[in-house]
Amino acid sequence: MEISTIVITVAALAAIAWLAFLVANSMRGRGKEEVAPNLAPGITDDTLESKRLDKTLASAVVLSGILALSLPIYFVGEQSRQDGFVEEFDQVALERGAHLFEEFQCGNCHGVDGGGGAAAYVEKRSGISVAWSAPAINTVFYRYTPEEVRYWLVYGRANSPMPAWGLDGGGPLNDQQIDELMEYLQSADFILPQDDALLLIQPSIDQALSRLETADTVMTDAIAAQGVLVESVQAAPALVGMAEALAGRAVAMLNDAGDGIDVDGDGLPDRIEQELTDIFAEAGDSLGDPALVVTLNPEAAQTGAGEDDLDLARRAVAALESVATGLRVTADNQEKLLSQALGGLAFLEQAQQEKKWEVDITAVADVTFGGDVETAGRALGLFNANCARCHTAGYSAGIPLTQSVGSGALGPALWNGRPKVQFLNAADMVTFITKGSENGVPYGVNGVGSGRMPGFGPGLSLEDLELIVQYLRGDTLTGD
Ligand code: HEC
Ligand code: HEC
């Protein structure tokens, strides 16, 4: 039983005893003839100084005894009571943190479980809209100290889609809210257990390598998509007039549907249903957008599954209007948008020629790993899965934007023998990568850490870290 429960029980018993005493006392005097107090004979000095005094003193001793006993008992319970408050407080903070995670949609980019995802972003080198990879954050405390994670939360990561969340970084969350978010991110509810995290190493290597194998297809698709974008910008001025006219007619028709025969009683006269259907068909055809084609059946109140024709018609008209608005914006800014889109296309076509993402594994094996292709592949896979997002330009923006391995991004370039200039030997370099950098603490020969280089000790095995270092200190990473 908890000490506090004991204290409460003792107090309750004492209260009951006191009540019982009062009741008994009041009963004792009953039945006797009432005598006014001023007429009753006074208590003699003898009684006052002996019996009365003894009784009073005795009860004082008993009460002091109870006090002397209950205070320590209460005190013994104090620690667990305080712990209870702290626990309750933590629980509340954790719930608020979980709520903030949802409210500020961390999961949209990092995955609802924090396992990683992607965010829409305009890549700066090419001006192309890409899906920028967002790292897993349910493993982030295996890489960074809590203060370092807090830094990223407060200030975000400039030149990437990661927004600043703290007031100091220009974001919406105050210190307490950042604390609560941290509480949630560090909780067992959120963190991926280390054993599970280790199980992801092999799949992440496989994924990094297969990304290279499918690169040509991805590149071709990206060029085709950019081509479609260029064409749509070119076509906008010719289409905008027609789109606006069709949208205008559809809106007018919906607004003044008026009376008329309405066989299915859905609030849209048959004639209007037919005419809207014709407009949607014409829009789909002439604007080359099949999604605009919507058919309304004048003989059924619901043409689409579970949606009234009136709602369906309103939604389709709104879609047509927004296409018309989009075309208007594009047509009005055509020159700028076209040069951007063409610039992106030229960038992609050049990237397709240069294939900077490509790595000659056989050469890496021959030069650095004694001809062992499998080990060379593992080293490259490990680097791309764990390091490339900060040390290879464009890596997070996808294959078409990926520059040569080790070209440098948030972290310094690691190509052209840089690691051998910074670290006198492989062992020092392994130690650095195991622990990561600390703000203001020197590393290597010339380095001063900022705390932004994560530590990989808890995330990767020593053998794997040594493989990466061997790869980076080899002579195959070159570029300009
Ligand atoms: C719009 C997309 C987006 C949203 C929303 C977003 N992030 Fe990020 N976050 C990113 C991207 C992208 C990166 C990695 C940037 C890079 O490429 O270096 C990142 C990086 C991080 C990092 C550093 C991880 C590391 O290992 O480098 C943490 C921690 C983080 N985010 C937490 C959060 C939290 C918590 C929230 C919600 C409050 C959040 N993010 C909301 C996109 C987002
Ligand atoms: C979240 C970004 C990030 C990731 C991921 C990352 N690094 Fe770094 N790295 C940095 C930053 C930033 C520095 C510069 C030191 C600093 O600012 O503290 C750095 C520095 C380095 C250096 C020293 C370079 C020099 O010349 O001073 C080496 C070597 C290095 N990282 C290797 C790695 C390896 C290997 C991995 C993967 C296992 C990796 N990094 C993953 C950000 C990152």
Coordinates of C-alpha atoms and ligand atoms in Angstrom, one line a residue, residues 143-144 152 157 382-383 385-391 410-414 418-419 421-423 429 432-433 436-439 441 443 446-454 456 460 465 468-469 472, ligand 2:
R143 CA 22.7 10.5 -34.4
Y144 CA 22.3 13.8 -32.5
W152 CA 17.3 21.9 -36.0
R157 CA 17.4 23.7 -42.2
L382 CA 26.4 2.8 -46.9
F383 CA 27.7 6.3 -48.0
A385 CA 22.2 5.9 -47.6
N386 CA 23.7 7.7 -44.6
C387 CA 26.0 10.5 -45.7
A388 CA 25.2 11.6 -49.3
R389 CA 22.2 13.8 -48.2
C390 CA 24.7 16.2 -46.6
H391 CA 27.9 15.5 -48.5
L410 CA 25.4 21.0 -46.0
G411 CA 28.6 19.2 -45.0
P412 CA 32.0 19.9 -46.7
A413 CA 33.1 18.2 -49.9
L414 CA 34.8 14.9 -49.4
R418 CA 39.9 16.0 -48.7
P419 CA 39.5 13.4 -45.9
V421 CA 44.0 16.3 -45.7
Q422 CA 41.7 16.7 -42.7
F423 CA 42.5 13.4 -40.9
M429 CA 38.5 9.7 -39.1
F432 CA 35.1 11.4 -35.7
I433 CA 32.4 9.8 -37.7
G436 CA 30.0 13.3 -34.9
S437 CA 31.0 16.9 -34.3
E438 CA 30.3 19.0 -31.2
N439 CA 29.7 22.7 -31.4
V441 CA 35.1 21.4 -30.5
Y443 CA 38.4 17.9 -35.0
N446 CA 41.9 22.0 -39.1
G447 CA 38.3 21.4 -38.3
V448 CA 36.1 23.1 -35.8
G449 CA 32.8 21.3 -35.2
S450 CA 29.4 23.0 -35.3
G451 CA 27.4 20.0 -33.9
R452 CA 25.8 19.5 -37.3
M453 CA 27.7 16.4 -38.3
P454 CA 25.8 13.5 -36.8
F456 CA 27.0 7.2 -36.4
L460 CA 26.2 1.7 -37.9
L465 CA 32.1 2.8 -40.6
I468 CA 33.0 4.0 -45.5
V469 CA 36.2 5.6 -44.4
L472 CA 36.4 8.0 -48.8
Ligands
HEC2 C1 23.0 16.0 -41.5 C2 24.1 16.2 -42.3 C3 25.3 15.3 -42.3 C4 25.3 13.9 -42.5 C5 24.1 13.0 -42.7 C6 26.7 13.5 -42.5 N1 27.5 14.6 -42.3 FE1 29.5 14.6 -42.3 N2 29.5 16.6 -41.9 C7 28.4 17.4 -41.8 C8 28.8 18.7 -41.4 C9 27.9 19.9 -41.2 C10 30.3 18.7 -41.3 C11 31.2 19.8 -40.9 C12 31.5 19.8 -39.4 C13 30.5 20.5 -38.6 O1 29.9 21.5 -39.1 O2 30.4 20.2 -37.4 C14 30.7 17.3 -41.6 C15 32.0 16.9 -41.6 C16 32.4 15.6 -42.0 C17 33.7 15.3 -42.2 C18 35.0 16.2 -42.0 C19 35.2 16.9 -43.3 C20 36.2 17.9 -43.3 O3 37.0 18.1 -44.3 O4 36.3 18.7 -42.3 C21 33.7 14.0 -42.6 C22 34.9 13.1 -43.0 C23 32.4 13.5 -42.7 N3 31.6 14.6 -42.3 C24 31.9 12.3 -43.0 C25 30.6 11.9 -43.0 C26 30.2 10.5 -43.2 C27 31.1 9.3 -43.5 C28 28.8 10.5 -43.1 C29 27.9 9.3 -43.1 C30 28.3 8.1 -42.3 C31 28.4 11.8 -42.8 N4 29.5 12.6 -42.7 C32 27.1 12.2 -42.6 C33 27.1 17.0 -42.0 C34 26.7 15.7 -42.2

